[in-house]
Amino acid sequence: MSAPEQPVGLSTFEEVAAVLGAQLPQALRGQALGAIETDTRKLGEQAAPLFVALKGERFDAHDFLAQARANGAVAALVERAVDDPLPQIVVADTRLAFGLLAAARRRAWGRPLIAVTGNSGKTSVKGLVHAILVRDAARFEAESLANHGNLNNDFGLPMTLLRLSNAHQHGVVELGANHLGEIAWTTALARPQVAVITNVTGAHVGEFGGMGQIAQAKGEILAGLSPLGGRRPVAVLNRDDAYFSLWQALAATGQAVDVIDFSVADGVADGVVDGSVDSVDRPARLQARELGADELGRYAFELTFDGRSLGRVQLALLGRHNVANALAAAAACLALGIDSDLVIAGLESAESVPGRLGVVAGINGSRLLDDSYNANPGAMLAALDLLATLPAPRWCLMGAMGELGADAKRLHAEVGDYARKLGIDFIATCGEGAQATAEAFGAGGKHFIERAELEAYARNHLPTGASVLVKGSRSAGMENVVAALKVDA
Ligand code: ATP
Ligand code: UDP
Ligand code: MG
């Protein structure tokens, strides 16, 4: 099969106007539409592009219409008519309109799409799913769509959906949120047939106002699913999360949805900071049994579905939380009817995304666990669990966790307590709020105001052969600590 590269749907300006309920300027009638682009700097590469003027933190792209015209745009989508000869379609809100255009393309495409939400592990699960889907698509010389990097909000999701073409057999997107209603909107645009909710680990808890609100926000995905062929949509839910029962109840309201639940521990809370596990008498449908890890923290397990073994899986990814991520990915792909051998091969091939628990050689023969991309309470505990399984001496270098609101002190202290109970040898923290972690850890805990001080201390004191976890919120910039401690290969 030779796959057409052209994006699907939205090939005329008439369609654009119809989707947006907007007036079409005379000059655009009968005109073909090529790309849809939001950045004047990328226009040159595209055929017959429509420039969408968005307002960002730094710029208002309504100021760039002359630039857009010079770079080849055939029209602009704007919120107010701009004094420029470029033909303009005017709408009330270009960011919303951008989403609606992407939704129209997604509807025209019509094939299976998996959407992943949750506090932690969205990008990891997306990577695992994509590793499986590309193998499946290759059998048909087709492709599979996945969002680049972390593009998961009301801008990133439309960016991703607008790439859809008939070459894509299926796809996976991650949906992120920092307020209620956000997932409802992006789900309405993506219309996934399969939804995955990974967990609630406390990311953005300050902005949401509580763990329950986060769980509710993630649950919004369950109300926006589309049928999968002639069958019901599928919700993949984490049985080990404190909010499993809430999501299960949400999945049972409204349209009929099939649930595939997964469990690493089959009922024992995993990576959960708050809340309670409701008792459930039936085992999870997808399970990881006979779990074992090597000295690097790479897990292997028996994958079972409805009590039947599908085979043994050896992950390249580190940490028990990646077993949960692998189960979530496997469930979503099995829901699409993908063969279990392909599922296992895909899971085994997936490698870590930079900054998410990659292993880096450090000074003094140390092994650095680079988890510097981000942190929240549950993710921090999951990473400490991994550290605890690695060779001693075990060090944790931790930057403050942001966006935790009123509970910041307690949540930081819980991490210190947890690390001490796990037998971590030394913990050094930096940044506002992280002092509570060092204090709760007790003897062997040190706090530095500046990251540079922590870096200097670690360079001077790191014992030989240590296992070193480096982790903190994005704002903590802990990748600099990794850079300061690593040895070049
Ligand atoms: P973000 O919303 O910040 O983009 P994300 O949901 O996409 O995050 P990932 O990028 O996959 O998540 O992982 C970020 C960090 O979260 C990892 O480095 C790891 O420490 C932690 N993490 C990943 N999966 C899990 C999980 N299932 N349980 C707990 N922590 C996890
Ligand atoms: N933009 C553009 N040309 C430029 C600079 C910005 O088209 O030379 C666009 C950019 O792609 C975005 C909008 O203007 O859609 C707002 O830019 P800003 O950098 O403020 O956006 P942010 O990324 O901060 O949301
Ligand atoms: Mg992400």
Coordinates of C-alpha atoms and ligand atoms in Angstrom, one line a residue:
M1 CA 0.0 0.0 0.0
S2 CA 1.4 3.4 -0.8
A3 CA 0.2 5.7 1.9
P4 CA -0.9 9.2 1.0
E5 CA 0.9 11.9 3.0
Q6 CA -1.7 14.6 2.8
P7 CA -3.5 15.4 6.0
V8 CA -7.2 14.2 6.0
G9 CA -10.2 16.5 5.8
L10 CA -10.2 20.3 5.8
S11 CA -9.0 20.6 2.3
T12 CA -11.0 23.7 1.4
F13 CA -11.7 27.0 3.1
E14 CA -15.4 26.3 2.8
E15 CA -14.9 23.4 5.2
V16 CA -13.0 25.7 7.6
A17 CA -15.7 28.3 7.7
A18 CA -18.4 25.6 8.1
V19 CA -16.5 24.0 11.1
L20 CA -16.1 27.3 12.8
G21 CA -19.5 28.8 11.9
A22 CA -17.5 31.8 10.5
Q23 CA -17.9 34.1 7.5
L24 CA -15.7 33.2 4.5
P25 CA -14.1 36.2 2.8
Q26 CA -14.9 36.3 -1.0
A27 CA -11.2 35.9 -1.8
L28 CA -11.0 32.5 -0.1
R29 CA -14.0 30.9 -1.9
G30 CA -12.9 27.9 -3.9
Q31 CA -9.4 28.1 -2.6
A32 CA -7.6 24.9 -1.6
L33 CA -6.2 24.7 2.0
G34 CA -2.9 23.0 2.8
A35 CA -1.3 23.3 6.2
I36 CA -2.7 24.9 9.3
E37 CA 0.2 26.7 11.1
T38 CA 0.5 28.9 14.2
D39 CA 4.1 30.0 13.8
T40 CA 5.2 32.4 11.1
R41 CA 8.7 31.0 11.4
K42 CA 7.5 27.6 10.1
L43 CA 5.3 28.8 7.3
G44 CA 7.9 28.7 4.5
E45 CA 8.0 24.9 4.6
Q46 CA 4.3 24.4 4.0
A47 CA 1.9 24.5 1.0
A48 CA -1.1 26.9 1.0
P49 CA -1.1 27.4 4.7
L50 CA -3.7 29.0 6.9
F51 CA -2.0 31.0 9.7
V52 CA -3.8 30.8 13.0
A53 CA -3.1 33.9 15.2
L54 CA -2.8 32.9 18.8
K55 CA -2.0 35.1 21.8
G56 CA 0.9 33.7 23.9
E57 CA 2.8 34.8 27.0
R58 CA 5.3 36.9 24.9
F59 CA 3.6 37.7 21.6
D60 CA 0.2 38.4 20.1
A61 CA 0.4 36.7 16.7
H62 CA -2.1 39.3 15.4
D63 CA 1.0 41.5 15.1
F64 CA 2.6 39.1 12.6
L65 CA 0.1 39.0 9.8
A66 CA 2.4 40.9 7.4
Q67 CA 5.1 38.4 8.3
A68 CA 2.7 35.5 7.7
R69 CA 1.8 36.9 4.3
A70 CA 5.5 37.4 3.4
N71 CA 6.2 33.8 4.4
G72 CA 3.5 32.3 2.2
A73 CA 0.3 32.2 4.2
V74 CA -2.8 32.3 2.0
A75 CA -5.1 33.4 4.8
A76 CA -5.2 34.1 8.6
L77 CA -7.6 33.0 11.3
V78 CA -7.9 36.0 13.7
E79 CA -10.0 37.3 16.7
R80 CA -10.1 40.8 15.3
A81 CA -9.7 42.0 11.7
V82 CA -6.2 43.3 11.2
D83 CA -5.3 46.1 8.8
D84 CA -3.4 43.9 6.3
P85 CA -4.3 42.6 2.7
L86 CA -4.1 38.9 3.9
P87 CA -7.6 37.4 3.7
Q88 CA -8.9 36.8 7.2
I89 CA -11.5 34.6 8.8
V90 CA -12.7 36.2 12.1
V91 CA -13.7 34.1 15.1
A92 CA -14.3 34.9 18.8
D93 CA -11.4 32.8 20.1
T94 CA -8.6 31.5 17.9
R95 CA -7.3 29.0 20.5
L96 CA -10.7 27.3 20.6
A97 CA -11.1 27.5 16.9
F98 CA -7.7 25.9 16.5
G99 CA -9.0 23.0 18.6
L100 CA -12.2 22.7 16.5
L101 CA -10.2 22.5 13.3
A102 CA -8.1 19.7 14.8
A103 CA -11.3 18.0 15.9
A104 CA -12.7 18.1 12.4
R105 CA -9.5 16.5 11.0
R106 CA -9.7 13.8 13.7
R107 CA -13.4 13.1 12.8
A108 CA -12.5 12.9 9.1
W109 CA -9.7 10.4 10.0
G110 CA -12.1 8.2 12.0
R111 CA -9.6 5.4 13.1
P112 CA -8.7 4.2 16.6
L113 CA -7.1 6.7 19.0
I114 CA -5.9 5.9 22.5
A115 CA -5.8 8.8 25.0
V116 CA -3.7 8.7 28.1
T117 CA -4.3 10.9 31.2
G118 CA -3.3 10.8 34.8
N119 CA -0.9 12.6 37.2
S120 CA 2.3 10.6 36.4
G121 CA 3.3 8.4 33.6
K122 CA 1.4 9.9 30.7
T123 CA 4.4 10.4 28.5
S124 CA 5.9 7.1 29.6
V125 CA 2.7 5.2 28.7
K126 CA 2.4 7.1 25.5
G127 CA 5.9 5.9 24.6
L128 CA 5.1 2.3 25.5
V129 CA 1.9 2.4 23.5
H130 CA 3.6 3.9 20.5
A131 CA 6.3 1.3 20.6
I132 CA 3.6 -1.3 20.2
L133 CA 1.5 0.6 17.7
V134 CA 4.4 1.2 15.3
R135 CA 5.1 -2.5 15.2
D136 CA 1.4 -3.2 14.4
A137 CA 1.3 -0.5 11.8
A138 CA 4.5 -1.7 10.1
R139 CA 2.7 -4.9 9.2
F140 CA 0.5 -2.8 6.9
E141 CA 3.3 -0.5 5.8
A142 CA 1.4 2.2 7.7
E143 CA 2.3 4.6 10.5
S144 CA 0.9 5.4 13.9
L145 CA 0.4 8.8 15.3
A146 CA 1.9 9.9 18.7
N147 CA 2.3 13.3 20.2
H148 CA 5.8 14.7 20.1
G149 CA 7.4 15.2 23.5
N150 CA 5.0 16.4 26.1
L151 CA 2.5 18.2 23.8
N152 CA -0.7 17.4 25.8
N153 CA -2.8 20.5 26.4
D154 CA -5.4 22.5 24.5
F155 CA -2.6 23.6 22.1
G156 CA -0.4 20.5 22.0
L157 CA -3.3 18.1 21.4
P158 CA -4.6 20.1 18.3
M159 CA -1.1 20.4 17.0
T160 CA -0.8 16.6 17.1
L161 CA -4.3 15.9 15.6
L162 CA -3.6 18.2 12.7
R163 CA -0.8 15.9 11.6
L164 CA -3.3 13.1 11.0
S165 CA -3.2 11.6 7.5
N166 CA -4.5 8.4 5.9
A167 CA -1.1 6.9 6.4
H168 CA -1.9 6.7 10.1
Q169 CA -3.5 3.4 11.0
H170 CA -4.1 4.4 14.7
G171 CA -2.6 6.6 17.3
V172 CA -2.0 7.6 20.9
V173 CA -2.1 11.0 22.5
E174 CA -1.5 12.2 26.1
L175 CA -3.9 14.6 27.8
G176 CA -2.6 16.8 30.6
A177 CA -4.5 19.2 32.9
N178 CA -4.0 21.7 35.7
H179 CA -7.6 22.6 36.1
L180 CA -11.1 21.0 36.0
G181 CA -12.7 21.0 32.6
E182 CA -9.4 20.8 30.6
I183 CA -9.6 17.1 30.0
A184 CA -13.3 17.3 29.1
W185 CA -12.3 19.8 26.3
T186 CA -9.3 17.9 24.9
T187 CA -11.3 14.6 25.1
A188 CA -14.1 16.2 23.1
L189 CA -11.5 17.1 20.4
A190 CA -9.7 13.8 20.4
R191 CA -12.8 11.5 20.7
P192 CA -10.7 8.6 21.8
Q193 CA -12.1 5.1 21.6
V194 CA -9.7 3.9 24.4
A195 CA -9.0 6.0 27.5
V196 CA -6.2 5.3 30.0
I197 CA -6.0 6.8 33.5
T198 CA -2.7 6.1 35.1
N199 CA -2.9 7.4 38.6
V200 CA -3.3 10.3 41.0
T201 CA 0.1 11.1 42.6
G202 CA -0.4 14.7 43.6
A203 CA 0.9 16.7 40.6
H204 CA -0.6 20.3 40.6
V205 CA -2.5 19.5 43.8
G206 CA -2.2 23.1 44.8
E207 CA -4.0 24.3 41.7
F208 CA -6.7 21.7 41.8
G209 CA -7.4 22.1 45.5
G210 CA -7.1 18.4 46.5
M211 CA -6.5 14.8 45.4
G212 CA -10.2 14.2 44.9
Q213 CA -10.4 17.1 42.5
I214 CA -7.5 15.7 40.5
A215 CA -9.2 12.3 40.3
Q216 CA -12.4 14.0 39.1
A217 CA -10.5 16.0 36.5
K218 CA -8.8 12.8 35.2
G219 CA -12.2 11.1 35.2
E220 CA -13.6 13.6 32.7
I221 CA -12.0 11.5 29.9
L222 CA -14.5 8.8 30.6
A223 CA -17.5 10.8 29.5
G224 CA -16.1 11.6 26.0
L225 CA -15.3 8.3 24.5
S226 CA -16.4 7.1 21.0
P227 CA -17.4 3.6 20.0
L228 CA -14.6 1.3 18.8
G229 CA -15.8 0.0 15.5
G230 CA -19.2 -1.5 16.4
R231 CA -18.1 -2.2 19.9
R232 CA -18.1 -0.2 23.2
P233 CA -15.3 2.1 24.0
V234 CA -12.7 0.8 26.5
A235 CA -11.5 2.5 29.7
V236 CA -8.2 1.2 31.1
L237 CA -8.1 1.9 34.8
N238 CA -5.5 1.4 37.5
R239 CA -6.8 -1.0 40.1
D240 CA -3.9 -0.1 42.5
D241 CA -4.9 3.6 42.7
A242 CA -6.9 5.0 45.5
Y243 CA -9.4 6.5 43.1
F244 CA -10.0 3.3 41.1
S245 CA -13.6 3.0 42.4
L246 CA -14.4 6.5 41.5
W247 CA -13.3 6.0 37.9
Q248 CA -15.1 2.7 37.8
A249 CA -18.3 4.3 38.9
L250 CA -17.8 7.1 36.4
A251 CA -17.3 4.5 33.6
A252 CA -20.6 2.9 34.6
T253 CA -22.6 6.1 34.2
G254 CA -23.7 7.4 30.8
Q255 CA -22.7 5.5 27.7
A256 CA -21.7 1.9 28.0
V257 CA -18.0 1.5 28.4
D258 CA -15.9 -1.7 28.9
V259 CA -13.3 -1.5 31.6
I260 CA -10.0 -3.3 31.6
D261 CA -8.4 -2.8 35.0
F262 CA -4.8 -3.5 35.7
S263 CA -2.8 -4.2 38.8
V264 CA 0.8 -4.7 39.7
A265 CA -0.1 -5.6 43.2
D266 CA -3.6 -6.8 42.6
G267 CA -5.3 -4.5 45.2
V268 CA -2.4 -3.1 47.1
A269 CA -2.0 0.6 46.7
D270 CA 0.9 1.5 44.5
G271 CA 2.5 4.9 44.3
V272 CA -0.4 6.5 46.2
V273 CA 0.1 9.3 48.7
D274 CA -3.4 9.9 49.9
G275 CA -6.9 8.4 50.0
S276 CA -8.0 4.9 50.6
V277 CA -8.2 1.7 48.6
D278 CA -11.7 0.4 48.3
S279 CA -12.1 -3.3 48.7
V280 CA -12.8 -5.1 45.5
D281 CA -13.4 -8.8 45.4
R282 CA -12.5 -9.6 41.8
P283 CA -8.9 -9.8 40.6
A284 CA -7.8 -7.2 38.1
R285 CA -8.1 -8.3 34.4
L286 CA -4.6 -7.5 33.5
Q287 CA -1.9 -8.4 35.9
A288 CA 1.9 -8.5 36.3
R289 CA 2.7 -11.7 38.2
E290 CA 6.0 -13.2 39.4
L291 CA 7.6 -9.8 39.4
G292 CA 11.4 -9.7 39.6
A293 CA 14.1 -7.1 39.1
D294 CA 17.7 -7.2 38.1
E295 CA 20.4 -5.3 40.0
L296 CA 19.7 -2.3 37.7
G297 CA 16.1 -2.1 38.6
R298 CA 14.8 -3.5 35.3
Y299 CA 11.7 -5.5 35.9
A300 CA 10.5 -8.7 34.4
F301 CA 7.0 -10.2 34.9
E302 CA 4.4 -12.6 33.6
L303 CA 1.6 -10.7 31.8
T304 CA -1.8 -12.3 32.4
F305 CA -5.1 -11.3 30.9
D306 CA -8.4 -12.6 32.4
G307 CA -6.3 -15.2 34.3
R308 CA -4.5 -16.4 31.1
S309 CA -0.7 -15.9 30.6
L310 CA 0.2 -13.9 27.5
G311 CA 4.0 -14.4 28.1
R312 CA 6.9 -13.1 30.1
V313 CA 7.9 -9.5 29.6
Q314 CA 11.5 -8.1 30.3
L315 CA 11.4 -4.3 30.4
A316 CA 14.3 -2.1 29.5
L317 CA 12.7 0.7 31.6
L318 CA 13.6 0.9 35.3
G319 CA 11.4 0.8 38.3
R320 CA 8.2 -0.9 39.5
H321 CA 6.1 2.1 38.4
N322 CA 7.1 1.3 34.8
V323 CA 5.5 -2.1 35.3
A324 CA 2.2 -0.3 36.0
N325 CA 2.9 1.9 32.9
A326 CA 3.6 -1.2 30.8
L327 CA 0.3 -2.8 32.0
A328 CA -1.6 0.3 31.1
A329 CA -0.1 0.4 27.6
A330 CA -0.6 -3.4 27.1
A331 CA -4.3 -3.1 28.1
A332 CA -4.9 -0.2 25.7
C333 CA -3.3 -2.1 22.8
L334 CA -5.1 -5.4 23.6
A335 CA -8.3 -3.3 23.6
L336 CA -7.5 -2.5 19.9
G337 CA -7.2 -6.2 19.2
I338 CA -3.4 -6.1 18.8
D339 CA -1.7 -9.5 19.0
S340 CA -0.2 -10.2 22.4
D341 CA 3.2 -11.1 20.9
L342 CA 3.4 -7.7 19.3
V343 CA 2.3 -6.1 22.6
I344 CA 5.1 -7.8 24.5
A345 CA 7.7 -7.1 21.8
G346 CA 6.7 -3.4 21.9
L347 CA 6.9 -3.2 25.7
E348 CA 10.3 -4.8 25.7
S349 CA 11.7 -2.4 23.1
A350 CA 10.6 0.8 24.8
E351 CA 13.4 2.9 26.1
S352 CA 13.3 5.7 28.7
V353 CA 12.6 9.2 27.7
P354 CA 15.5 11.6 28.6
G355 CA 15.2 12.8 32.2
R356 CA 12.8 9.9 33.1
L357 CA 15.0 7.5 35.1
G358 CA 17.8 7.1 32.6
V359 CA 21.0 5.7 34.0
V360 CA 24.1 7.9 33.6
A361 CA 27.7 7.1 34.6
G362 CA 28.7 9.5 37.4
I363 CA 32.0 10.6 39.1
N364 CA 33.6 8.2 41.6
G365 CA 32.2 5.2 39.8
S366 CA 28.6 6.2 40.8
R367 CA 25.4 5.4 38.9
L368 CA 23.2 8.4 38.5
L369 CA 19.5 7.8 38.1
D370 CA 18.5 10.9 36.0
D371 CA 14.8 11.5 36.9
S372 CA 15.3 15.3 36.7
Y373 CA 12.4 15.9 34.3
N374 CA 9.9 16.5 37.0
A375 CA 8.6 15.4 40.4
N376 CA 5.4 15.2 42.4
P377 CA 4.8 13.4 45.7
G378 CA 3.8 10.0 44.2
A379 CA 6.5 10.1 41.5
M380 CA 9.1 10.9 44.2
L381 CA 8.1 7.8 46.2
A382 CA 8.1 5.6 43.1
A383 CA 11.7 6.8 42.3
L384 CA 12.8 6.2 45.9
D385 CA 11.4 2.6 45.7
L386 CA 13.7 2.0 42.8
L387 CA 16.7 3.6 44.5
A388 CA 16.1 1.3 47.5
T389 CA 16.7 -1.7 45.3
L390 CA 20.0 -0.5 43.9
P391 CA 23.5 -1.1 45.4
A392 CA 24.5 1.0 48.5
P393 CA 25.5 3.6 49.3
R394 CA 22.2 5.2 48.2
W395 CA 22.0 8.9 47.8
C396 CA 19.0 11.1 46.9
L397 CA 19.6 14.6 45.5
M398 CA 16.3 16.3 45.5
G399 CA 15.0 19.6 44.2
A400 CA 11.8 21.1 45.7
M401 CA 8.4 19.9 44.4
G402 CA 6.3 22.8 43.1
E403 CA 2.6 23.5 42.8
L404 CA 1.6 21.7 46.0
G405 CA -0.3 24.5 47.6
A406 CA -1.1 24.4 51.3
D407 CA 0.0 20.8 51.8
A408 CA 3.5 21.5 50.5
K409 CA 5.2 21.1 53.8
R410 CA 3.5 17.9 54.8
L411 CA 4.0 16.3 51.4
H412 CA 7.7 17.2 51.4
A413 CA 8.1 15.8 54.9
E414 CA 6.4 12.5 53.8
V415 CA 9.1 12.0 51.2
G416 CA 11.8 12.4 53.9
D417 CA 10.1 9.9 56.2
Y418 CA 9.6 7.5 53.4
A419 CA 13.3 7.7 52.3
R420 CA 14.4 7.0 55.9
K421 CA 12.1 4.0 56.2
L422 CA 13.5 2.6 53.0
G423 CA 17.0 2.8 54.4
I424 CA 18.3 5.5 52.0
D425 CA 21.8 6.5 53.3
F426 CA 21.8 10.2 52.5
I427 CA 19.5 12.9 51.2
A428 CA 20.3 16.4 50.1
T429 CA 17.6 18.9 49.1
C430 CA 17.6 22.3 47.6
G431 CA 15.0 25.0 47.0
E432 CA 12.0 26.4 48.8
G433 CA 9.9 23.9 50.7
A434 CA 12.4 21.0 50.3
Q435 CA 13.9 21.6 53.8
A436 CA 10.9 19.7 55.2
T437 CA 12.2 16.6 53.4
A438 CA 15.7 16.9 54.8
E439 CA 14.4 17.5 58.3
A440 CA 12.0 14.6 58.2
F441 CA 14.7 12.4 57.0
G442 CA 16.7 13.3 60.2
A443 CA 20.3 12.5 60.6
G444 CA 22.0 12.3 57.2
G445 CA 19.7 14.9 55.7
K446 CA 21.1 18.2 54.4
H447 CA 19.3 21.2 53.0
F448 CA 20.8 23.8 50.7
I449 CA 19.1 27.0 49.7
E450 CA 20.8 27.1 46.2
R451 CA 21.1 24.2 43.8
A452 CA 24.7 25.2 43.1
E453 CA 25.6 24.5 46.8
L454 CA 24.0 21.1 46.6
E455 CA 26.0 20.4 43.4
A456 CA 29.3 21.5 45.0
Y457 CA 28.6 19.4 48.1
A458 CA 27.8 16.3 46.0
R459 CA 30.9 16.7 43.9
N460 CA 33.1 16.9 47.0
H461 CA 31.5 14.2 49.1
L462 CA 30.0 11.5 46.7
P463 CA 31.2 8.1 48.0
T464 CA 32.7 5.6 45.6
G465 CA 30.2 3.4 43.8
A466 CA 27.1 5.2 45.0
S467 CA 23.6 4.9 43.5
V468 CA 22.3 8.4 43.2
L469 CA 18.7 9.5 42.4
V470 CA 18.5 13.0 41.0
K471 CA 15.0 14.4 40.9
G472 CA 12.9 17.5 41.4
S473 CA 10.2 19.6 39.8
R474 CA 10.8 21.1 36.4
S475 CA 11.4 24.5 38.1
A476 CA 14.2 22.9 40.3
G477 CA 16.5 22.4 37.2
M478 CA 18.0 19.2 38.6
E479 CA 19.3 18.3 35.2
N480 CA 22.1 20.7 36.0
V481 CA 23.1 18.4 38.9
V482 CA 23.2 15.5 36.6
A483 CA 25.4 17.5 34.2
A484 CA 27.7 18.4 37.1
L485 CA 28.1 14.8 38.4
K486 CA 28.2 12.8 35.2
V487 CA 31.4 11.6 33.5
D488 CA 31.5 11.8 29.7
A489 CA 31.5 8.5 28.0
Ligands
ATP1 P1 4.1 15.5 33.0 O1 2.6 15.8 33.3 O2 4.9 16.2 34.0 O3 4.5 15.7 31.6 P2 3.8 12.7 32.7 O4 2.5 12.3 33.3 O5 3.9 12.8 31.2 O6 4.3 14.0 33.4 P3 6.2 11.0 32.6 O7 6.9 12.1 31.9 O8 5.9 9.7 31.9 O9 4.8 11.6 33.3 O10 7.0 10.7 33.9 C1 7.4 11.7 34.8 C2 7.9 11.2 36.1 O11 6.9 10.6 36.8 C3 8.9 10.1 35.9 O12 10.2 10.6 35.8 C4 8.7 9.2 37.1 O13 9.5 9.7 38.2 C5 7.3 9.4 37.5 N1 6.4 8.3 37.1 C6 6.1 7.8 35.8 N2 5.2 6.9 35.8 C7 4.8 6.8 37.1 C8 3.8 5.9 37.8 N3 3.1 5.0 37.1 N4 3.7 6.1 39.1 C9 4.4 7.0 39.8 N5 5.4 7.8 39.3 C10 5.5 7.7 37.9
UDP2 N1 4.7 33.7 16.8 C1 4.9 33.8 15.4 N2 6.0 34.3 15.0 C2 7.0 34.8 15.8 C3 6.8 34.7 17.2 C4 5.7 34.1 17.6 O1 4.0 33.3 14.7 O2 8.0 35.4 15.3 C5 3.5 33.0 17.3 C6 3.8 31.8 18.1 O3 3.9 30.6 17.3 C7 2.5 31.7 19.0 C8 2.1 33.1 19.1 O4 2.8 33.9 18.2 O5 1.5 31.0 18.3 C9 2.4 33.7 20.5 O6 3.8 33.5 20.8 P1 4.4 33.3 22.2 O7 5.9 33.0 22.0 O8 4.0 34.4 23.1 O9 3.7 32.0 22.6 P2 3.8 31.0 23.8 O10 4.7 29.9 23.1 O11 4.5 31.7 24.9 O12 2.4 30.5 24.1
MG3 MG 4.1 14.3 29.9

